[in-house]
CSV table of C-alpha atoms and ligand atoms in Angstrom, one decimal:
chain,number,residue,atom,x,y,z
A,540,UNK,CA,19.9,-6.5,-25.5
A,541,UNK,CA,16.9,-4.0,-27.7
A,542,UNK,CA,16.5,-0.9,-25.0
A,543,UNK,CA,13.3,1.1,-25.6
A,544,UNK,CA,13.9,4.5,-24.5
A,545,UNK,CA,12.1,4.4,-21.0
A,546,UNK,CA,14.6,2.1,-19.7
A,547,UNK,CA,17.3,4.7,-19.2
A,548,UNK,CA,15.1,6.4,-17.0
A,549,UNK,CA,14.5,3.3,-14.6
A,550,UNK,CA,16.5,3.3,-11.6
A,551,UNK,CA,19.4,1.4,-11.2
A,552,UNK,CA,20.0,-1.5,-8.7
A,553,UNK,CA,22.8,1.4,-7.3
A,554,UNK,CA,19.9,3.7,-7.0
A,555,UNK,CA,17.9,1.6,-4.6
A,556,UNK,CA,20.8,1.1,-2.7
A,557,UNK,CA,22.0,4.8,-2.4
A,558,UNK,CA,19.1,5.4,-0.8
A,559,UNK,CA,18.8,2.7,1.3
A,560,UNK,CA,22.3,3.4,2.5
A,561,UNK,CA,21.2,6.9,2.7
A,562,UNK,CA,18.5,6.1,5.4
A,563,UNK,CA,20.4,3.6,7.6
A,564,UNK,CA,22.8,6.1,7.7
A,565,UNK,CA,20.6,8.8,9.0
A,566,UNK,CA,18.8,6.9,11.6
A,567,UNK,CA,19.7,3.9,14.1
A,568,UNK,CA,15.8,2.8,13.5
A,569,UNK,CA,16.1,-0.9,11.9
A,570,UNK,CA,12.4,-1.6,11.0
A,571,UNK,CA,11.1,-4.8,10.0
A,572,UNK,CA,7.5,-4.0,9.1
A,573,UNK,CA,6.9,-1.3,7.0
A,574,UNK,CA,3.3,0.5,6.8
A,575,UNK,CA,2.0,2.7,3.8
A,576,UNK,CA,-0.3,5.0,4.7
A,577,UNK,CA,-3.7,5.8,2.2
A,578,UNK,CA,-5.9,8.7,1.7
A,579,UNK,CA,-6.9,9.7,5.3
A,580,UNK,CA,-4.9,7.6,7.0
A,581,UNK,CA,-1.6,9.5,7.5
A,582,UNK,CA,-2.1,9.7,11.5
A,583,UNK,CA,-1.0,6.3,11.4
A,584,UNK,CA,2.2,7.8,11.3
A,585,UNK,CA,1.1,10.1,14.1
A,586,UNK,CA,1.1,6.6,16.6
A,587,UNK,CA,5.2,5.7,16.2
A,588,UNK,CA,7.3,6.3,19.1
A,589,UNK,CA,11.2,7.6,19.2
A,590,UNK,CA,10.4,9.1,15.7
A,591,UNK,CA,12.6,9.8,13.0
A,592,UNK,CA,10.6,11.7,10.0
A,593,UNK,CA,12.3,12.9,6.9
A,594,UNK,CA,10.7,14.6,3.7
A,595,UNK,CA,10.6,12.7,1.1
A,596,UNK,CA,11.9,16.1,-0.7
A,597,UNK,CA,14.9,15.5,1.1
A,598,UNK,CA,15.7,12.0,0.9
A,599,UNK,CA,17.7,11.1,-2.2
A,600,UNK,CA,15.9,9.4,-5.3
A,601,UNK,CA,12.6,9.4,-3.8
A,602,UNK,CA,9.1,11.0,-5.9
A,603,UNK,CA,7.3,13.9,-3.9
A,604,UNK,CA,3.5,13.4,-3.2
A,605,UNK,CA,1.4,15.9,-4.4
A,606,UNK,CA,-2.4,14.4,-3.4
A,607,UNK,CA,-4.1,16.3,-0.8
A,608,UNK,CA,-4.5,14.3,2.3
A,609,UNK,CA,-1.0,12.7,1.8
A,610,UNK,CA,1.9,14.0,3.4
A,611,UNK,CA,5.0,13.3,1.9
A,612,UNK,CA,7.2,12.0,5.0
A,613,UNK,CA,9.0,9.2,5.8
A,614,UNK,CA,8.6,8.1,9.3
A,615,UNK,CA,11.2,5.7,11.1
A,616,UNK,CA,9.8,4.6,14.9
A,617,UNK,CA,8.4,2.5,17.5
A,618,UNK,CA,4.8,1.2,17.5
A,619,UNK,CA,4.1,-1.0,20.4
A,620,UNK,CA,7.9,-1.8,20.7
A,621,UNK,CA,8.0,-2.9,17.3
A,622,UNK,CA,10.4,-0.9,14.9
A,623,UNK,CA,8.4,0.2,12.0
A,624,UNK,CA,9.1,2.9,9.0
A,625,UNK,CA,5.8,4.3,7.9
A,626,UNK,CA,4.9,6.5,4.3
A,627,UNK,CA,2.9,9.2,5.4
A,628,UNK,CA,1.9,9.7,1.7
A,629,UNK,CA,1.9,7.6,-1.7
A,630,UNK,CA,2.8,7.9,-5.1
A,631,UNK,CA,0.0,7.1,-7.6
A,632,UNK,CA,0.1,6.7,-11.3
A,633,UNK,CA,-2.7,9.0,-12.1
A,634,UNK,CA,0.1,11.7,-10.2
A,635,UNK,CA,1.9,11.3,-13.6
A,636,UNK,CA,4.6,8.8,-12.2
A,637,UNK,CA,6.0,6.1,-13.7
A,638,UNK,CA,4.8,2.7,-11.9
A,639,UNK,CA,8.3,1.9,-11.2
A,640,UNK,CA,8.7,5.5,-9.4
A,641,UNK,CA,5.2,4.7,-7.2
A,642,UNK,CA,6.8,1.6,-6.2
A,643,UNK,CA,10.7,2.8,-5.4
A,644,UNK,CA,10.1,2.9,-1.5
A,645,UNK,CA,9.4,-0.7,-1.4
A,646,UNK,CA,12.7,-1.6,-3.1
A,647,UNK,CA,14.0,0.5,-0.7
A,648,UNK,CA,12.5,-0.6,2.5
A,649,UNK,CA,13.6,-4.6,1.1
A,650,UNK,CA,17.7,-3.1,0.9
A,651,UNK,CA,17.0,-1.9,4.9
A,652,UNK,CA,15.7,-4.8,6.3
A,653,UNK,CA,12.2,-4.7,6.6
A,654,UNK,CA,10.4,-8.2,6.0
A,655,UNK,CA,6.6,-7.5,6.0
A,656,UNK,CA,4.8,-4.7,4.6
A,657,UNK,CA,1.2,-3.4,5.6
A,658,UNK,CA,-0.6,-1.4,3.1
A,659,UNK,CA,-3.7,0.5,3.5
A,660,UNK,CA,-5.9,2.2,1.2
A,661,UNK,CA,-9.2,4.4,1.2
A,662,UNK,CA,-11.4,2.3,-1.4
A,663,UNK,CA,-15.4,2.7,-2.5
A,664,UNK,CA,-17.6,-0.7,-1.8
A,665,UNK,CA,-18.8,-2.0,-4.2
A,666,UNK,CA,-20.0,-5.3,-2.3
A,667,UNK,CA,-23.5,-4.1,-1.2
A,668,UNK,CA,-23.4,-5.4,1.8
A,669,UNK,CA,-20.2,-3.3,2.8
A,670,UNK,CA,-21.1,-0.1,4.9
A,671,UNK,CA,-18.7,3.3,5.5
A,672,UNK,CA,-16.6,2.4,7.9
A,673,UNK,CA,-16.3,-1.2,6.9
A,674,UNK,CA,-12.3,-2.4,7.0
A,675,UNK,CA,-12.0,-4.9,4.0
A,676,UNK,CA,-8.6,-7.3,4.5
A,677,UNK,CA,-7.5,-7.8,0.9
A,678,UNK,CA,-7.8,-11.6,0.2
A,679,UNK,CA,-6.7,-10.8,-3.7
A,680,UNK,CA,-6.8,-8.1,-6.1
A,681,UNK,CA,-7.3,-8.0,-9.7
A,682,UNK,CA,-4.9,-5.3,-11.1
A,683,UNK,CA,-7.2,-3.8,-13.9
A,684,UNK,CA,-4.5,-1.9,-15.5
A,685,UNK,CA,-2.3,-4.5,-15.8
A,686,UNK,CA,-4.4,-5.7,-18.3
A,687,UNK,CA,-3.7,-3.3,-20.7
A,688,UNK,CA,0.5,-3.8,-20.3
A,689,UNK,CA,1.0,-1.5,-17.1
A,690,UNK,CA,3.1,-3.3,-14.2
A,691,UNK,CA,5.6,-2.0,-12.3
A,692,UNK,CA,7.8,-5.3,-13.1
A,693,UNK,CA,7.8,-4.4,-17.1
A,694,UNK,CA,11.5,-3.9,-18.3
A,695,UNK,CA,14.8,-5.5,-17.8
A,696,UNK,CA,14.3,-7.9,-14.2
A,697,UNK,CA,16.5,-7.0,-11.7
A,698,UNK,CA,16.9,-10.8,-10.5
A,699,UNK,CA,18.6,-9.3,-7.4
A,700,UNK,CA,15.3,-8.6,-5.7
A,701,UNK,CA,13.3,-11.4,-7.6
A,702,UNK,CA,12.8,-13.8,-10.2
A,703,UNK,CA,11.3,-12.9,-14.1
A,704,UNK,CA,7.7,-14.4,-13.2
A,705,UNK,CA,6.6,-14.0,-10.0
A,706,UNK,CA,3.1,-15.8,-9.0
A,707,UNK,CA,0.5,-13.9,-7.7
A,708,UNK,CA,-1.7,-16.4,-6.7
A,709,UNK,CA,0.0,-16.2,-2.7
A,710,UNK,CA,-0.3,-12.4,-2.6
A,711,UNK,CA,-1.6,-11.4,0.6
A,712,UNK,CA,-0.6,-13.7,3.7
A,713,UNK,CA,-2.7,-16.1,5.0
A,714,UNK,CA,-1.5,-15.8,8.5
A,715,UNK,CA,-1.7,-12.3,8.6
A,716,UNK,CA,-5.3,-12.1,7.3
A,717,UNK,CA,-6.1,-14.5,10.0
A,718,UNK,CA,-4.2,-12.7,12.2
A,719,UNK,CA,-6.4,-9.5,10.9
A,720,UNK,CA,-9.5,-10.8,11.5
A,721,UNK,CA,-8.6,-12.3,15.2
A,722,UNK,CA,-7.6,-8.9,16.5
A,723,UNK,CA,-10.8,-7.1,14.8
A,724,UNK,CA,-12.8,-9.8,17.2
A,725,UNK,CA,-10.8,-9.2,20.0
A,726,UNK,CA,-11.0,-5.4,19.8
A,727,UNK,CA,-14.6,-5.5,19.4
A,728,UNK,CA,-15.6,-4.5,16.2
A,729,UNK,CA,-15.7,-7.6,14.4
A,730,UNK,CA,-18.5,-6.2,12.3
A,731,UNK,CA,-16.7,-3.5,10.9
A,732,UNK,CA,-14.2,-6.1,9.5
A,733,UNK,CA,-14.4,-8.0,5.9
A,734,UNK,CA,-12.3,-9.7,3.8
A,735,UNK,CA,-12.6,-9.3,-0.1
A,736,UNK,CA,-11.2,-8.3,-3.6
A,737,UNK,CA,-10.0,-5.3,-4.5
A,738,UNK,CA,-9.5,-3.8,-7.9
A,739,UNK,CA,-7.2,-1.1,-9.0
A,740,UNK,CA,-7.8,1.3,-11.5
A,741,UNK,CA,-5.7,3.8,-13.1
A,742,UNK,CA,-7.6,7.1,-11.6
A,743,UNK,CA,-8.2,9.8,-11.5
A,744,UNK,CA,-11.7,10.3,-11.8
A,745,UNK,CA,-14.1,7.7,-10.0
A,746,UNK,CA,-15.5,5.0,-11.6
A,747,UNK,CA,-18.8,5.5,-13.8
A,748,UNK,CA,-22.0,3.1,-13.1
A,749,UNK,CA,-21.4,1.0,-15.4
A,750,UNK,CA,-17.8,0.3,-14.5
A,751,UNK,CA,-18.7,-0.3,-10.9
A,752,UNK,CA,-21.5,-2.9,-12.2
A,753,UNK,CA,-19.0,-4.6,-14.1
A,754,UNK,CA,-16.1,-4.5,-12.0
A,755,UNK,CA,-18.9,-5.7,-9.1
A,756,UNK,CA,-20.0,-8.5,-11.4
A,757,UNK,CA,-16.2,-9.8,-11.8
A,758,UNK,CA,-16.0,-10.3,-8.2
A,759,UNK,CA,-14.7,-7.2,-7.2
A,760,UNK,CA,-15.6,-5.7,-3.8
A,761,UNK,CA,-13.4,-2.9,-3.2
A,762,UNK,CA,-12.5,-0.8,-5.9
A,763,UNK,CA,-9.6,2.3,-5.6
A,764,UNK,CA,-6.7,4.0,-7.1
A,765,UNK,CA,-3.3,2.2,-5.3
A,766,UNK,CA,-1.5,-0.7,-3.4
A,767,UNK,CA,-1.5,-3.0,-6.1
A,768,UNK,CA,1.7,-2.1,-7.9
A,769,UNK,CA,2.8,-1.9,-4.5
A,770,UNK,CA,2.2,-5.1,-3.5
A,771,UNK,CA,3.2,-6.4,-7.0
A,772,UNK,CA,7.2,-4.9,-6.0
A,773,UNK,CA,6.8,-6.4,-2.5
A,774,UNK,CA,6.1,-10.1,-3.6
A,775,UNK,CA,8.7,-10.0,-6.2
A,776,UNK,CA,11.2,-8.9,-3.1
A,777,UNK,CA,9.7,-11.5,-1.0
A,778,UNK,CA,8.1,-9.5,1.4
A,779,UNK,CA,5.0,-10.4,3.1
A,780,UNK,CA,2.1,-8.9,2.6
A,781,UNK,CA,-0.8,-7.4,4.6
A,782,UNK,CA,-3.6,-5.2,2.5
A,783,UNK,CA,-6.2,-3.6,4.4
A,784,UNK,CA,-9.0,-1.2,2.7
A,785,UNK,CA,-10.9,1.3,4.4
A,786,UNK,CA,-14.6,1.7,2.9
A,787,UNK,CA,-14.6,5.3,2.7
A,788,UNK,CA,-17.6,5.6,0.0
A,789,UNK,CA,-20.3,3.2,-1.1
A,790,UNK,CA,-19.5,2.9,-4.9
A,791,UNK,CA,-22.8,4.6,-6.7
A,792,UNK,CA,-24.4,1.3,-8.9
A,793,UNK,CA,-27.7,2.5,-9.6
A,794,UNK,CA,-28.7,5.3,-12.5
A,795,UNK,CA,-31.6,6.4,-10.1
A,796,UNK,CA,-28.8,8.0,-7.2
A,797,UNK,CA,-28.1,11.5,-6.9
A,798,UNK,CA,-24.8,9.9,-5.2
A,799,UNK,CA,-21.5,11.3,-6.3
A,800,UNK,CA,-18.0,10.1,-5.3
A,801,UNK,CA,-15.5,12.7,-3.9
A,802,UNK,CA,-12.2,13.3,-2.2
A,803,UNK,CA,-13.4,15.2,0.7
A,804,UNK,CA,-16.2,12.4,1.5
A,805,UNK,CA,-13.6,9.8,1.4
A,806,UNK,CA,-11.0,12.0,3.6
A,807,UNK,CA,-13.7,13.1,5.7
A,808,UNK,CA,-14.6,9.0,6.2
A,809,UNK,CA,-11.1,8.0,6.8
A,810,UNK,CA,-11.2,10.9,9.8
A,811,UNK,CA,-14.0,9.6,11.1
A,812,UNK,CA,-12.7,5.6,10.8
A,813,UNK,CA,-9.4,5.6,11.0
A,814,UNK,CA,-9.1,5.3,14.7
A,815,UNK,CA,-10.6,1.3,13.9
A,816,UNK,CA,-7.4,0.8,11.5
A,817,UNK,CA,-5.0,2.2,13.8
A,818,UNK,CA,-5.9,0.3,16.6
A,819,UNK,CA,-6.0,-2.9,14.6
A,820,UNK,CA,-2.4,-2.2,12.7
A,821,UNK,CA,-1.3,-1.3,16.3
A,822,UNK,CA,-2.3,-4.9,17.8
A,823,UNK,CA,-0.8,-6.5,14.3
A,824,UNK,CA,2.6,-5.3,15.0
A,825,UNK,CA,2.8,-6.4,18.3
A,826,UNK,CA,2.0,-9.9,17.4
A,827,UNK,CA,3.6,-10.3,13.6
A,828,UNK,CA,6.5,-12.8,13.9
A,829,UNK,CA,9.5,-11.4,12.7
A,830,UNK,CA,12.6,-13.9,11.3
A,831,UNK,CA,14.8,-10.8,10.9
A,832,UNK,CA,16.6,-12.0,8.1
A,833,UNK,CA,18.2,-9.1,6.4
A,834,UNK,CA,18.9,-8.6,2.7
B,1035,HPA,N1,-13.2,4.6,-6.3
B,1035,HPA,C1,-11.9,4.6,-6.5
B,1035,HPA,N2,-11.0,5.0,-5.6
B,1035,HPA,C2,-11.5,5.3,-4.4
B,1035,HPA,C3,-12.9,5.3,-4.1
B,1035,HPA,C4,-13.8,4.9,-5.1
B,1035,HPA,O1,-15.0,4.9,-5.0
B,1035,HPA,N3,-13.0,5.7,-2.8
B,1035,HPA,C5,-11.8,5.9,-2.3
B,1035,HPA,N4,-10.8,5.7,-3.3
């Protein structure tokens, strides 16, 4: 078979499982869902009971985080009874990794059990009609850079966690949107909750005007950095998906603004937010059906 010479880099089948042998040997914690926490949105973590947190310095094979705002820990625990392991902290291509070292933890989470995985971002609207504040459930995405030949799946399939040609078309689960949007009602804020596109881009620096007008005119609604070669991993390993956005910045669209994009605005909106998405991913878990059917 023709190697090209990144492949000797990629981790091994061996290497996913040392580390998910690694965990379930440091912690009695079995999790089913797991929950990846965006820009902002670390105190998430905060919420699980009975923790178990380790550094993801310290846990073998893993990437270190090095985005303000993201914490770098692993965090095995309890929300609302359910067992959960939450990433206080992402990898991101524009951090110079690899996409198959941003999307490791998900192969990992697969080997220890867990069945559905909850994503969250911090993502600019571009849909005028979305406000600050505004939690967009991910319907679909459109994965800008793998346009251009950049998916975490490129290279040698490992058929062991899924098949050569995944489809796409089933990303995000249709129960758990519904599921999403019933809770938002319930809880009250109802018109704080959307459902829409995202689009990922490579990053770092936000988008120009024109790239938001065209991004906007393909149907985009949410645009950001992440959780697209994450959820690309996930429904290869048959995990189901939940992707939830939080607006953090309207997406500047018009020459005449004085509007910039930055990271503090965006932490500074997930601070002020976040408290919405916690609440709804703490109702979630409670009523997510688990099979328990592990790998
Ligand atoms: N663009 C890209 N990524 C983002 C944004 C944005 O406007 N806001 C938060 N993450």
């Amino acid at each position: 078979m023709a190697h090209c010479v990144e492949d000797s880099s990629r981790y091994t089948y061996e290497e996913y499982k040392q580390t998910a042998d690694w965990l379930l040997s440091k912690t009695e914690h079995r999790p089913a869902v797991a929950i990846v926490c965006g820009s902002g949105l670390g105190a998430l973590g905060e919420l699980l009971k009975d923790q178990m947190a380790f550094n993801y310095s310290d846990i073998p094979n893993f990437p270190h985080s090095t985005v303000p705002g993201h914490a770098g820990r692993l965090i095995f625990g309890n929300l609302n009874g359910k067992p959960c392991v939450c990433m206080q902290g992402r990898f991101h291509s524009y951090e110079g990794y690899p996409l198959w070292k941003v999307t490791f933890p998900i192969r990992v989470f697969r080997l220890i059990g867990v069945e559905t995985l909850i994503v969250t971002n911090a993502a600019g609207g571009l849909n005028q009609d979305y406000k600050v504040g505004d939690i967009m459930v991910i319907m679909d995405h459109i994965n800008m850079p793998g346009f251009a030949g950049q998916n975490p799946l490129i290279g040698p399939n490992e058929e062991r966690f899924g098949p050569r040609f995944p489809p796409m078309s089933d990303a995000y689960d249709k129960d758990l949107r519904k599921l999403a949007l019933a809770i938002g009602q319930e809880l009250g804020f109802s018109e704080k909750i959307r459902e829409g596109v995202y689009c990922s881009l490579g990053g770092p620096n936000f988008e120009t005007i024109a790239e938001c007008r065209f991004l906007s005119s393909l149907g985009t609604d949410a645009v950001g950095m992440s959780t697209v070669p994450e959820v690309i991993v996930a429904r290869h390993c048959g995990l189901r998906v939940l992707g939830m956005s939080l607006i953090t910045n309207k997406a500047v669209m018009d020459y005449n603004s004085e509007a910039t994009a930055n990271h503090e605005e965006v932490l500074q909106a997930g601070k002020d937010s976040a408290k919405y998405l916690e609440k709804l991913v703490t109702l979630l878990i409670q009523r997510i059906e688990l099979n328990n059917n592990v790998f």
